[in-house]
Amino acid sequence: MSLRVAVQMDPLDRINITGDSTFAIMLKAQDLGYELYWYAPDDLSFAQGRLWTMGYPVSVRQVEGNHFSFGEPRILDLAKDVDVVLMRQDPPFDLGYITATHLLERIGNATLVVNDPASVRNAPEKLGVLDYPQFMPPTAVTRSLGLARTFLAEQGEIVVKPLHGFAGGSVFRIGADARNLASLMEVFNRTYREPHVLQKFIPEIAEGDKRIVLVDGEVAGAINRVPGAGEIRSNLAVGGKAAKTELTAREEEICALLGPECRKRGLVFVGIDVIGGKWLTEINVTSPTGIVAVDTFNGTDTPGLIWQAIDRRLAERRN
């Protein structure tokens, strides 16, 4: 069955096609004969009881610097003119992002939105993980300097990061001497209105941070992301290096618990982060990445698995 697919994402001319997960998913859709449209989240409009956008027919190719072409734009009724919307713009998870989830939720009975917008809104990366405290490192979510000092004294060494940060941005390590803790909390409190995440520093991060990809609740693959020299951040976007890996028994336990819940919530493509083979730190549902590296190391086809999962969900709707 040929599908009409609208991709809500950032500008295509800014992506790195060698590692971009959305681009890989689009390439696979095109190989399958699907009709692709691109639009920006800012282009969403609601009027006359319908959700509209200016969509651009798009073709993609694995040619650096010449990796896409647009056709003539057309106004799309997202409840009638497409079968699937992929919500794939990068964070920040701000009011604009949240508003887009509310608007897309209004077409859910007519068009399949992946990931489910209500579930994305209700489970941002560093908050959704709070549902699984048995797997988390010691964690605090706060704007309070007093609590931060107490937490540091209890844990000995911590990291501080923005609640809605992404791609490893603004992650700081604070030692037992508490040097710069007060200044850092002051800067964070001025910069962000929401509280911040404090977590016990896990020395095993030097050995890597594992990204495990779940497709409709099933493990599709994993990579180990190893920090660069002098870094505690392992994200590929900030210089981390990908390495082949296998799941530990503890990681399999985590996935067995998370998988069915992700499937139930309509979270088709999820990336979870685990340190030291046992510490779950994030559940990425907004715009997960890593599938290109996973497929490179494992010889797998994660975009194909994603489209198979989408096809199954569409078939369930028709029955």
PDB file of C-alpha atoms in Angstrom:
ATOM      1  CA  MET A   1       0.000   0.000   0.000  1.00  0.00           C
ATOM      2  CA  SER A   2       1.372   3.413  -0.975  1.00  0.00           C
ATOM      3  CA  LEU A   3       1.230   5.970   1.819  1.00  0.00           C
ATOM      4  CA  ARG A   4       1.076   9.752   1.846  1.00  0.00           C
ATOM      5  CA  VAL A   5       3.511  10.929   4.510  1.00  0.00           C
ATOM      6  CA  ALA A   6       3.961  14.443   5.905  1.00  0.00           C
ATOM      7  CA  VAL A   7       7.183  15.000   7.831  1.00  0.00           C
ATOM      8  CA  GLN A   8       7.164  17.788  10.420  1.00  0.00           C
ATOM      9  CA  MET A   9      10.815  18.604  10.938  1.00  0.00           C
ATOM     10  CA  ASP A  10      13.565  21.207  10.909  1.00  0.00           C
ATOM     11  CA  PRO A  11      14.889  22.693   7.641  1.00  0.00           C
ATOM     12  CA  LEU A  12      16.287  19.970   5.412  1.00  0.00           C
ATOM     13  CA  ASP A  13      19.253  22.073   4.337  1.00  0.00           C
ATOM     14  CA  ARG A  14      20.593  22.045   7.915  1.00  0.00           C
ATOM     15  CA  ILE A  15      20.748  18.304   8.519  1.00  0.00           C
ATOM     16  CA  ASN A  16      23.781  16.026   8.405  1.00  0.00           C
ATOM     17  CA  ILE A  17      22.610  13.313   6.037  1.00  0.00           C
ATOM     18  CA  THR A  18      25.342  10.870   7.078  1.00  0.00           C
ATOM     19  CA  GLY A  19      23.796  10.407  10.523  1.00  0.00           C
ATOM     20  CA  ASP A  20      20.332  11.958  10.544  1.00  0.00           C
ATOM     21  CA  SER A  21      17.642   9.474  11.584  1.00  0.00           C
ATOM     22  CA  THR A  22      14.746  11.379  10.009  1.00  0.00           C
ATOM     23  CA  PHE A  23      16.556  11.489   6.670  1.00  0.00           C
ATOM     24  CA  ALA A  24      17.128   7.720   6.853  1.00  0.00           C
ATOM     25  CA  ILE A  25      13.420   7.168   7.535  1.00  0.00           C
ATOM     26  CA  MET A  26      12.519   9.414   4.589  1.00  0.00           C
ATOM     27  CA  LEU A  27      14.913   7.568   2.275  1.00  0.00           C
ATOM     28  CA  LYS A  28      13.284   4.270   3.211  1.00  0.00           C
ATOM     29  CA  ALA A  29       9.801   5.698   2.679  1.00  0.00           C
ATOM     30  CA  GLN A  30      10.806   6.858  -0.782  1.00  0.00           C
ATOM     31  CA  ASP A  31      12.254   3.408  -1.576  1.00  0.00           C
ATOM     32  CA  LEU A  32       8.887   1.947  -0.581  1.00  0.00           C
ATOM     33  CA  GLY A  33       7.125   4.224  -3.057  1.00  0.00           C
ATOM     34  CA  TYR A  34       5.532   6.496  -0.485  1.00  0.00           C
ATOM     35  CA  GLU A  35       4.584  10.077  -1.280  1.00  0.00           C
ATOM     36  CA  LEU A  36       6.567  12.498   0.902  1.00  0.00           C
ATOM     37  CA  TYR A  37       5.815  16.042   2.046  1.00  0.00           C
ATOM     38  CA  TRP A  38       7.951  18.306   4.216  1.00  0.00           C
ATOM     39  CA  TYR A  39       6.614  21.088   6.425  1.00  0.00           C
ATOM     40  CA  ALA A  40       7.855  23.149   9.363  1.00  0.00           C
ATOM     41  CA  PRO A  41       6.023  23.048  12.705  1.00  0.00           C
ATOM     42  CA  ASP A  42       5.564  26.825  12.525  1.00  0.00           C
ATOM     43  CA  ASP A  43       3.418  26.299   9.417  1.00  0.00           C
ATOM     44  CA  LEU A  44       0.602  24.523  11.283  1.00  0.00           C
ATOM     45  CA  SER A  45      -2.727  26.378  11.250  1.00  0.00           C
ATOM     46  CA  PHE A  46      -6.120  25.422  12.656  1.00  0.00           C
ATOM     47  CA  ALA A  47      -9.207  26.894  10.977  1.00  0.00           C
ATOM     48  CA  GLN A  48     -12.741  25.801  10.128  1.00  0.00           C
ATOM     49  CA  GLY A  49     -12.314  22.775  12.361  1.00  0.00           C
ATOM     50  CA  ARG A  50      -9.381  21.487  10.295  1.00  0.00           C
ATOM     51  CA  LEU A  51      -5.605  21.358  10.718  1.00  0.00           C
ATOM     52  CA  TRP A  52      -3.737  22.812   7.759  1.00  0.00           C
ATOM     53  CA  THR A  53      -0.158  23.310   6.683  1.00  0.00           C
ATOM     54  CA  MET A  54       1.810  24.412   3.645  1.00  0.00           C
ATOM     55  CA  GLY A  55       3.480  21.194   2.543  1.00  0.00           C
ATOM     56  CA  TYR A  56       6.247  20.735   0.002  1.00  0.00           C
ATOM     57  CA  PRO A  57       6.420  17.529  -2.042  1.00  0.00           C
ATOM     58  CA  VAL A  58       9.973  16.345  -1.467  1.00  0.00           C
ATOM     59  CA  SER A  59      12.369  13.821  -2.955  1.00  0.00           C
ATOM     60  CA  VAL A  60      15.541  12.833  -1.088  1.00  0.00           C
ATOM     61  CA  ARG A  61      18.855  11.283  -2.086  1.00  0.00           C
ATOM     62  CA  GLN A  62      22.147  10.359  -0.454  1.00  0.00           C
ATOM     63  CA  VAL A  63      24.125  13.166  -2.094  1.00  0.00           C
ATOM     64  CA  GLU A  64      25.817  15.610   0.274  1.00  0.00           C
ATOM     65  CA  GLY A  65      24.850  19.196  -0.546  1.00  0.00           C
ATOM     66  CA  ASN A  66      22.220  18.068  -3.043  1.00  0.00           C
ATOM     67  CA  HIS A  67      20.200  15.752  -0.853  1.00  0.00           C
ATOM     68  CA  PHE A  68      16.645  16.976  -1.466  1.00  0.00           C
ATOM     69  CA  SER A  69      14.387  18.667  -3.989  1.00  0.00           C
ATOM     70  CA  PHE A  70      11.061  20.392  -3.371  1.00  0.00           C
ATOM     71  CA  GLY A  71       8.072  20.399  -5.686  1.00  0.00           C
ATOM     72  CA  GLU A  72       5.445  23.111  -5.834  1.00  0.00           C
ATOM     73  CA  PRO A  73       3.995  23.699  -2.349  1.00  0.00           C
ATOM     74  CA  ARG A  74       0.372  22.888  -1.656  1.00  0.00           C
ATOM     75  CA  ILE A  75      -1.992  23.438   1.223  1.00  0.00           C
ATOM     76  CA  LEU A  76      -2.556  20.140   3.042  1.00  0.00           C
ATOM     77  CA  ASP A  77      -5.498  19.197   5.207  1.00  0.00           C
ATOM     78  CA  LEU A  78      -3.600  16.889   7.550  1.00  0.00           C
ATOM     79  CA  ALA A  79      -6.741  14.933   8.409  1.00  0.00           C
ATOM     80  CA  LYS A  80      -7.610  14.191   4.774  1.00  0.00           C
ATOM     81  CA  ASP A  81      -4.623  14.609   2.485  1.00  0.00           C
ATOM     82  CA  VAL A  82      -2.068  12.394   4.273  1.00  0.00           C
ATOM     83  CA  ASP A  83      -2.080   8.997   5.961  1.00  0.00           C
ATOM     84  CA  VAL A  84       0.833   9.536   8.361  1.00  0.00           C
ATOM     85  CA  VAL A  85       2.446  12.526  10.054  1.00  0.00           C
ATOM     86  CA  LEU A  86       5.968  12.040  11.382  1.00  0.00           C
ATOM     87  CA  MET A  87       6.587  14.547  14.184  1.00  0.00           C
ATOM     88  CA  ARG A  88      10.369  14.772  13.959  1.00  0.00           C
ATOM     89  CA  GLN A  89      11.479  18.317  14.739  1.00  0.00           C
ATOM     90  CA  ASP A  90      14.281  18.603  17.260  1.00  0.00           C
ATOM     91  CA  PRO A  91      13.718  20.089  20.713  1.00  0.00           C
ATOM     92  CA  PRO A  92      13.803  22.479  22.595  1.00  0.00           C
ATOM     93  CA  PHE A  93      10.678  21.109  24.181  1.00  0.00           C
ATOM     94  CA  ASP A  94       9.125  24.547  24.639  1.00  0.00           C
ATOM     95  CA  LEU A  95       5.625  25.999  24.323  1.00  0.00           C
ATOM     96  CA  GLY A  96       5.907  25.927  20.541  1.00  0.00           C
ATOM     97  CA  TYR A  97       6.633  22.193  20.671  1.00  0.00           C
ATOM     98  CA  ILE A  98       3.803  21.606  23.139  1.00  0.00           C
ATOM     99  CA  THR A  99       1.367  23.628  21.013  1.00  0.00           C
ATOM    100  CA  ALA A 100       2.211  21.486  17.985  1.00  0.00           C
ATOM    101  CA  THR A 101       1.371  18.343  19.975  1.00  0.00           C
ATOM    102  CA  HIS A 102      -2.013  19.810  20.937  1.00  0.00           C
ATOM    103  CA  LEU A 103      -2.798  20.657  17.318  1.00  0.00           C
ATOM    104  CA  LEU A 104      -1.687  17.273  15.967  1.00  0.00           C
ATOM    105  CA  GLU A 105      -3.692  15.496  18.641  1.00  0.00           C
ATOM    106  CA  ARG A 106      -6.846  16.890  16.987  1.00  0.00           C
ATOM    107  CA  ILE A 107      -6.318  14.781  13.843  1.00  0.00           C
ATOM    108  CA  GLY A 108      -5.491  11.541  15.648  1.00  0.00           C
ATOM    109  CA  ASN A 109      -8.761   9.847  14.698  1.00  0.00           C
ATOM    110  CA  ALA A 110      -8.126  10.408  10.991  1.00  0.00           C
ATOM    111  CA  THR A 111      -4.335  10.398  10.550  1.00  0.00           C
ATOM    112  CA  LEU A 112      -1.673   8.363  12.336  1.00  0.00           C
ATOM    113  CA  VAL A 113       0.797  10.674  14.082  1.00  0.00           C
ATOM    114  CA  VAL A 114       4.161   9.139  15.030  1.00  0.00           C
ATOM    115  CA  ASN A 115       5.071   9.403  17.816  1.00  0.00           C
ATOM    116  CA  ASP A 116       1.661   9.910  19.436  1.00  0.00           C
ATOM    117  CA  PRO A 117       1.598  13.648  20.264  1.00  0.00           C
ATOM    118  CA  ALA A 118      -0.182  13.323  23.602  1.00  0.00           C
ATOM    119  CA  SER A 119       2.314  10.707  24.766  1.00  0.00           C
ATOM    120  CA  VAL A 120       5.232  12.854  23.614  1.00  0.00           C
ATOM    121  CA  ARG A 121       3.821  15.805  25.520  1.00  0.00           C
ATOM    122  CA  ASN A 122       3.293  13.735  28.675  1.00  0.00           C
ATOM    123  CA  ALA A 123       6.696  12.019  28.706  1.00  0.00           C
ATOM    124  CA  PRO A 124       9.517  14.417  27.822  1.00  0.00           C
ATOM    125  CA  GLU A 125      12.969  12.834  27.930  1.00  0.00           C
ATOM    126  CA  LYS A 126      14.106  13.576  31.470  1.00  0.00           C
ATOM    127  CA  LEU A 127      10.667  13.435  33.121  1.00  0.00           C
ATOM    128  CA  GLY A 128       9.247  10.268  31.596  1.00  0.00           C
ATOM    129  CA  VAL A 129      12.134   8.346  33.101  1.00  0.00           C
ATOM    130  CA  LEU A 130      10.847   9.235  36.592  1.00  0.00           C
ATOM    131  CA  ASP A 131       8.261   6.471  36.134  1.00  0.00           C
ATOM    132  CA  TYR A 132      11.094   3.937  36.511  1.00  0.00           C
ATOM    133  CA  PRO A 133      12.945   4.924  39.700  1.00  0.00           C
ATOM    134  CA  GLN A 134      14.203   1.370  40.225  1.00  0.00           C
ATOM    135  CA  PHE A 135      16.482   1.801  37.207  1.00  0.00           C
ATOM    136  CA  MET A 136      17.551   5.433  37.674  1.00  0.00           C
ATOM    137  CA  PRO A 137      20.675   6.799  39.315  1.00  0.00           C
ATOM    138  CA  PRO A 138      19.965   9.031  42.340  1.00  0.00           C
ATOM    139  CA  THR A 139      18.218  12.078  40.880  1.00  0.00           C
ATOM    140  CA  ALA A 140      16.800  15.428  41.959  1.00  0.00           C
ATOM    141  CA  VAL A 141      14.702  17.885  39.929  1.00  0.00           C
ATOM    142  CA  THR A 142      14.927  21.342  41.472  1.00  0.00           C
ATOM    143  CA  ARG A 143      15.755  25.047  41.264  1.00  0.00           C
ATOM    144  CA  SER A 144      16.794  25.126  44.928  1.00  0.00           C
ATOM    145  CA  LEU A 145      20.462  25.774  45.706  1.00  0.00           C
ATOM    146  CA  GLY A 146      19.917  24.419  49.208  1.00  0.00           C
ATOM    147  CA  LEU A 147      18.603  21.106  47.894  1.00  0.00           C
ATOM    148  CA  ALA A 148      21.403  21.011  45.322  1.00  0.00           C
ATOM    149  CA  ARG A 149      24.000  21.376  48.087  1.00  0.00           C
ATOM    150  CA  THR A 150      22.358  18.654  50.163  1.00  0.00           C
ATOM    151  CA  PHE A 151      22.132  16.336  47.166  1.00  0.00           C
ATOM    152  CA  LEU A 152      25.805  16.908  46.303  1.00  0.00           C
ATOM    153  CA  ALA A 153      26.848  16.225  49.899  1.00  0.00           C
ATOM    154  CA  GLU A 154      24.924  12.934  49.790  1.00  0.00           C
ATOM    155  CA  GLN A 155      26.200  11.794  46.394  1.00  0.00           C
ATOM    156  CA  GLY A 156      29.777  13.104  46.460  1.00  0.00           C
ATOM    157  CA  GLU A 157      29.839  14.107  42.795  1.00  0.00           C
ATOM    158  CA  ILE A 158      26.981  15.069  40.482  1.00  0.00           C
ATOM    159  CA  VAL A 159      26.049  16.307  37.026  1.00  0.00           C
ATOM    160  CA  VAL A 160      23.681  19.214  36.457  1.00  0.00           C
ATOM    161  CA  LYS A 161      21.760  19.569  33.194  1.00  0.00           C
ATOM    162  CA  PRO A 162      18.723  21.419  31.798  1.00  0.00           C
ATOM    163  CA  LEU A 163      15.434  19.584  32.211  1.00  0.00           C
ATOM    164  CA  HIS A 164      14.573  20.043  28.536  1.00  0.00           C
ATOM    165  CA  GLY A 165      18.083  20.082  27.121  1.00  0.00           C
ATOM    166  CA  PHE A 166      19.041  17.864  24.204  1.00  0.00           C
ATOM    167  CA  ALA A 167      22.030  16.492  22.291  1.00  0.00           C
ATOM    168  CA  GLY A 168      24.252  16.720  25.376  1.00  0.00           C
ATOM    169  CA  GLY A 169      24.025  20.495  25.633  1.00  0.00           C
ATOM    170  CA  SER A 170      24.883  22.295  28.915  1.00  0.00           C
ATOM    171  CA  VAL A 171      25.771  19.232  31.009  1.00  0.00           C
ATOM    172  CA  PHE A 172      28.112  20.098  33.904  1.00  0.00           C
ATOM    173  CA  ARG A 173      30.040  17.931  36.369  1.00  0.00           C
ATOM    174  CA  ILE A 174      30.319  19.242  39.928  1.00  0.00           C
ATOM    175  CA  GLY A 175      32.841  17.739  42.351  1.00  0.00           C
ATOM    176  CA  ALA A 176      32.606  17.184  46.087  1.00  0.00           C
ATOM    177  CA  ASP A 177      34.166  20.593  46.835  1.00  0.00           C
ATOM    178  CA  ALA A 178      30.974  22.182  45.367  1.00  0.00           C
ATOM    179  CA  ARG A 179      33.102  24.643  43.405  1.00  0.00           C
ATOM    180  CA  ASN A 180      30.889  26.601  40.994  1.00  0.00           C
ATOM    181  CA  LEU A 181      27.659  24.911  42.151  1.00  0.00           C
ATOM    182  CA  ALA A 182      26.148  28.174  43.409  1.00  0.00           C
ATOM    183  CA  SER A 183      27.185  30.047  40.265  1.00  0.00           C
ATOM    184  CA  LEU A 184      25.887  27.300  37.999  1.00  0.00           C
ATOM    185  CA  MET A 185      22.497  27.144  39.755  1.00  0.00           C
ATOM    186  CA  GLU A 186      22.308  30.924  39.509  1.00  0.00           C
ATOM    187  CA  VAL A 187      22.951  30.832  35.749  1.00  0.00           C
ATOM    188  CA  PHE A 188      20.500  27.978  35.221  1.00  0.00           C
ATOM    189  CA  ASN A 189      17.815  29.724  37.282  1.00  0.00           C
ATOM    190  CA  ARG A 190      18.216  32.865  35.198  1.00  0.00           C
ATOM    191  CA  THR A 191      18.238  30.972  31.915  1.00  0.00           C
ATOM    192  CA  TYR A 192      15.446  28.448  32.477  1.00  0.00           C
ATOM    193  CA  ARG A 193      12.023  28.861  34.087  1.00  0.00           C
ATOM    194  CA  GLU A 194      11.674  25.138  34.799  1.00  0.00           C
ATOM    195  CA  PRO A 195      13.662  23.167  37.407  1.00  0.00           C
ATOM    196  CA  HIS A 196      16.934  21.416  36.526  1.00  0.00           C
ATOM    197  CA  VAL A 197      18.108  17.809  36.683  1.00  0.00           C
ATOM    198  CA  LEU A 198      20.788  16.798  39.182  1.00  0.00           C
ATOM    199  CA  GLN A 199      22.092  13.240  39.040  1.00  0.00           C
ATOM    200  CA  LYS A 200      24.790  11.281  40.788  1.00  0.00           C
ATOM    201  CA  PHE A 201      27.883  11.219  38.596  1.00  0.00           C
ATOM    202  CA  ILE A 202      28.440   7.697  37.295  1.00  0.00           C
ATOM    203  CA  PRO A 203      32.149   7.024  36.643  1.00  0.00           C
ATOM    204  CA  GLU A 204      31.260   4.305  34.135  1.00  0.00           C
ATOM    205  CA  ILE A 205      30.306   7.072  31.701  1.00  0.00           C
ATOM    206  CA  ALA A 206      33.969   7.006  30.670  1.00  0.00           C
ATOM    207  CA  GLU A 207      33.219   3.609  29.119  1.00  0.00           C
ATOM    208  CA  GLY A 208      30.214   4.954  27.240  1.00  0.00           C
ATOM    209  CA  ASP A 209      26.515   5.666  27.274  1.00  0.00           C
ATOM    210  CA  LYS A 210      24.420   3.053  25.512  1.00  0.00           C
ATOM    211  CA  ARG A 211      21.636   4.171  23.149  1.00  0.00           C
ATOM    212  CA  ILE A 212      19.062   1.412  22.767  1.00  0.00           C
ATOM    213  CA  VAL A 213      16.471   1.811  20.022  1.00  0.00           C
ATOM    214  CA  LEU A 214      12.969   0.439  20.531  1.00  0.00           C
ATOM    215  CA  VAL A 215      10.584   0.140  17.582  1.00  0.00           C
ATOM    216  CA  ASP A 216       6.989  -0.375  18.680  1.00  0.00           C
ATOM    217  CA  GLY A 217       8.272  -1.713  21.983  1.00  0.00           C
ATOM    218  CA  GLU A 218      10.817  -4.179  20.564  1.00  0.00           C
ATOM    219  CA  VAL A 219      14.605  -3.790  20.667  1.00  0.00           C
ATOM    220  CA  ALA A 220      15.833  -2.876  17.186  1.00  0.00           C
ATOM    221  CA  GLY A 221      19.484  -2.468  18.151  1.00  0.00           C
ATOM    222  CA  ALA A 222      21.948  -0.517  20.252  1.00  0.00           C
ATOM    223  CA  ILE A 223      25.222   1.379  20.088  1.00  0.00           C
ATOM    224  CA  ASN A 224      27.671   2.426  22.763  1.00  0.00           C
ATOM    225  CA  ARG A 225      28.535   6.139  22.599  1.00  0.00           C
ATOM    226  CA  VAL A 226      31.976   6.771  24.058  1.00  0.00           C
ATOM    227  CA  PRO A 227      32.901  10.304  25.229  1.00  0.00           C
ATOM    228  CA  GLY A 228      35.769  12.112  23.573  1.00  0.00           C
ATOM    229  CA  ALA A 229      38.948  13.003  25.454  1.00  0.00           C
ATOM    230  CA  GLY A 230      38.277  15.255  28.427  1.00  0.00           C
ATOM    231  CA  GLU A 231      34.490  14.916  28.036  1.00  0.00           C
ATOM    232  CA  ILE A 232      31.739  13.415  30.173  1.00  0.00           C
ATOM    233  CA  ARG A 233      29.178  13.781  27.379  1.00  0.00           C
ATOM    234  CA  SER A 234      28.884  10.877  24.993  1.00  0.00           C
ATOM    235  CA  ASN A 235      26.292  12.244  22.566  1.00  0.00           C
ATOM    236  CA  LEU A 236      27.387  11.859  18.951  1.00  0.00           C
ATOM    237  CA  ALA A 237      26.384  15.491  18.358  1.00  0.00           C
ATOM    238  CA  VAL A 238      29.130  16.682  20.748  1.00  0.00           C
ATOM    239  CA  GLY A 239      31.927  14.413  19.594  1.00  0.00           C
ATOM    240  CA  GLY A 240      31.079  11.040  21.105  1.00  0.00           C
ATOM    241  CA  LYS A 241      32.147   7.982  19.108  1.00  0.00           C
ATOM    242  CA  ALA A 242      29.845   5.088  18.323  1.00  0.00           C
ATOM    243  CA  ALA A 243      30.901   1.517  19.035  1.00  0.00           C
ATOM    244  CA  LYS A 244      29.280  -1.881  18.571  1.00  0.00           C
ATOM    245  CA  THR A 245      27.694  -3.310  21.717  1.00  0.00           C
ATOM    246  CA  GLU A 246      25.396  -5.954  23.185  1.00  0.00           C
ATOM    247  CA  LEU A 247      22.717  -5.634  25.848  1.00  0.00           C
ATOM    248  CA  THR A 248      23.371  -6.667  29.432  1.00  0.00           C
ATOM    249  CA  ALA A 249      20.837  -8.727  31.373  1.00  0.00           C
ATOM    250  CA  ARG A 250      19.851  -5.578  33.271  1.00  0.00           C
ATOM    251  CA  GLU A 251      19.312  -3.659  30.028  1.00  0.00           C
ATOM    252  CA  GLU A 252      17.149  -6.470  28.693  1.00  0.00           C
ATOM    253  CA  GLU A 253      15.106  -6.229  31.893  1.00  0.00           C
ATOM    254  CA  ILE A 254      14.685  -2.470  31.381  1.00  0.00           C
ATOM    255  CA  CYS A 255      13.563  -2.959  27.771  1.00  0.00           C
ATOM    256  CA  ALA A 256      11.133  -5.733  28.717  1.00  0.00           C
ATOM    257  CA  LEU A 257       9.438  -3.361  31.140  1.00  0.00           C
ATOM    258  CA  LEU A 258       9.484  -0.243  28.946  1.00  0.00           C
ATOM    259  CA  GLY A 259       8.590  -1.905  25.635  1.00  0.00           C
ATOM    260  CA  PRO A 260       4.939  -2.783  26.251  1.00  0.00           C
ATOM    261  CA  GLU A 261       4.302   0.627  27.813  1.00  0.00           C
ATOM    262  CA  CYS A 262       5.812   2.425  24.811  1.00  0.00           C
ATOM    263  CA  ARG A 263       3.675   0.349  22.456  1.00  0.00           C
ATOM    264  CA  LYS A 264       0.518   1.069  24.472  1.00  0.00           C
ATOM    265  CA  ARG A 265       1.236   4.824  24.376  1.00  0.00           C
ATOM    266  CA  GLY A 266       1.785   4.962  20.621  1.00  0.00           C
ATOM    267  CA  LEU A 267       5.525   5.622  20.947  1.00  0.00           C
ATOM    268  CA  VAL A 268       6.713   3.824  17.820  1.00  0.00           C
ATOM    269  CA  PHE A 269      10.323   5.086  17.768  1.00  0.00           C
ATOM    270  CA  VAL A 270      12.024   5.455  21.152  1.00  0.00           C
ATOM    271  CA  GLY A 271      15.668   5.772  22.164  1.00  0.00           C
ATOM    272  CA  ILE A 272      16.645   4.990  25.748  1.00  0.00           C
ATOM    273  CA  ASP A 273      19.988   5.834  27.326  1.00  0.00           C
ATOM    274  CA  VAL A 274      21.713   3.531  29.824  1.00  0.00           C
ATOM    275  CA  ILE A 275      25.046   4.027  31.598  1.00  0.00           C
ATOM    276  CA  GLY A 276      27.163   1.263  33.094  1.00  0.00           C
ATOM    277  CA  GLY A 277      24.848  -1.442  31.808  1.00  0.00           C
ATOM    278  CA  LYS A 278      22.229  -0.655  34.460  1.00  0.00           C
ATOM    279  CA  TRP A 279      21.456   3.063  34.982  1.00  0.00           C
ATOM    280  CA  LEU A 280      18.548   4.385  32.896  1.00  0.00           C
ATOM    281  CA  THR A 281      18.994   8.140  32.407  1.00  0.00           C
ATOM    282  CA  GLU A 282      16.646   9.180  29.579  1.00  0.00           C
ATOM    283  CA  ILE A 283      13.715   7.928  27.496  1.00  0.00           C
ATOM    284  CA  ASN A 284      13.867   9.867  24.227  1.00  0.00           C
ATOM    285  CA  VAL A 285      10.488  10.221  22.503  1.00  0.00           C
ATOM    286  CA  THR A 286      10.496  13.676  20.877  1.00  0.00           C
ATOM    287  CA  SER A 287      12.953  13.099  18.034  1.00  0.00           C
ATOM    288  CA  PRO A 288      15.144  10.081  18.861  1.00  0.00           C
ATOM    289  CA  THR A 289      18.319   9.517  16.885  1.00  0.00           C
ATOM    290  CA  GLY A 290      21.030   6.888  16.483  1.00  0.00           C
ATOM    291  CA  ILE A 291      19.507   4.480  13.963  1.00  0.00           C
ATOM    292  CA  VAL A 292      22.084   5.143  11.234  1.00  0.00           C
ATOM    293  CA  ALA A 293      24.920   4.145  13.563  1.00  0.00           C
ATOM    294  CA  VAL A 294      22.937   1.157  14.861  1.00  0.00           C
ATOM    295  CA  ASP A 295      22.342  -0.113  11.329  1.00  0.00           C
ATOM    296  CA  THR A 296      25.949   0.535  10.284  1.00  0.00           C
ATOM    297  CA  PHE A 297      27.309  -1.669  13.073  1.00  0.00           C
ATOM    298  CA  ASN A 298      24.622  -4.349  13.005  1.00  0.00           C
ATOM    299  CA  GLY A 299      23.705  -4.591   9.324  1.00  0.00           C
ATOM    300  CA  THR A 300      20.070  -3.973  10.225  1.00  0.00           C
ATOM    301  CA  ASP A 301      17.312  -1.871   8.657  1.00  0.00           C
ATOM    302  CA  THR A 302      15.719   0.134  11.464  1.00  0.00           C
ATOM    303  CA  PRO A 303      13.864   2.528   9.106  1.00  0.00           C
ATOM    304  CA  GLY A 304      12.296  -0.554   7.521  1.00  0.00           C
ATOM    305  CA  LEU A 305      11.203  -1.788  10.960  1.00  0.00           C
ATOM    306  CA  ILE A 306       9.688   1.624  11.707  1.00  0.00           C
ATOM    307  CA  TRP A 307       7.637   1.579   8.512  1.00  0.00           C
ATOM    308  CA  GLN A 308       6.538  -2.007   9.185  1.00  0.00           C
ATOM    309  CA  ALA A 309       5.318  -0.905  12.617  1.00  0.00           C
ATOM    310  CA  ILE A 310       3.472   2.043  11.071  1.00  0.00           C
ATOM    311  CA  ASP A 311       1.864  -0.257   8.490  1.00  0.00           C
ATOM    312  CA  ARG A 312       0.688  -2.568  11.282  1.00  0.00           C
ATOM    313  CA  ARG A 313      -0.871   0.320  13.165  1.00  0.00           C
ATOM    314  CA  LEU A 314      -2.638   1.561  10.043  1.00  0.00           C
ATOM    315  CA  ALA A 315      -3.954  -1.965   9.387  1.00  0.00           C
ATOM    316  CA  GLU A 316      -5.268  -2.153  12.953  1.00  0.00           C
ATOM    317  CA  ARG A 317      -7.140   1.106  12.371  1.00  0.00           C
ATOM    318  CA  ARG A 318      -8.773  -0.244   9.224  1.00  0.00           C
ATOM    319  CA  ASN A 319      -9.954  -3.463  10.944  1.00  0.00           C
TER     320      ASN A 319
END
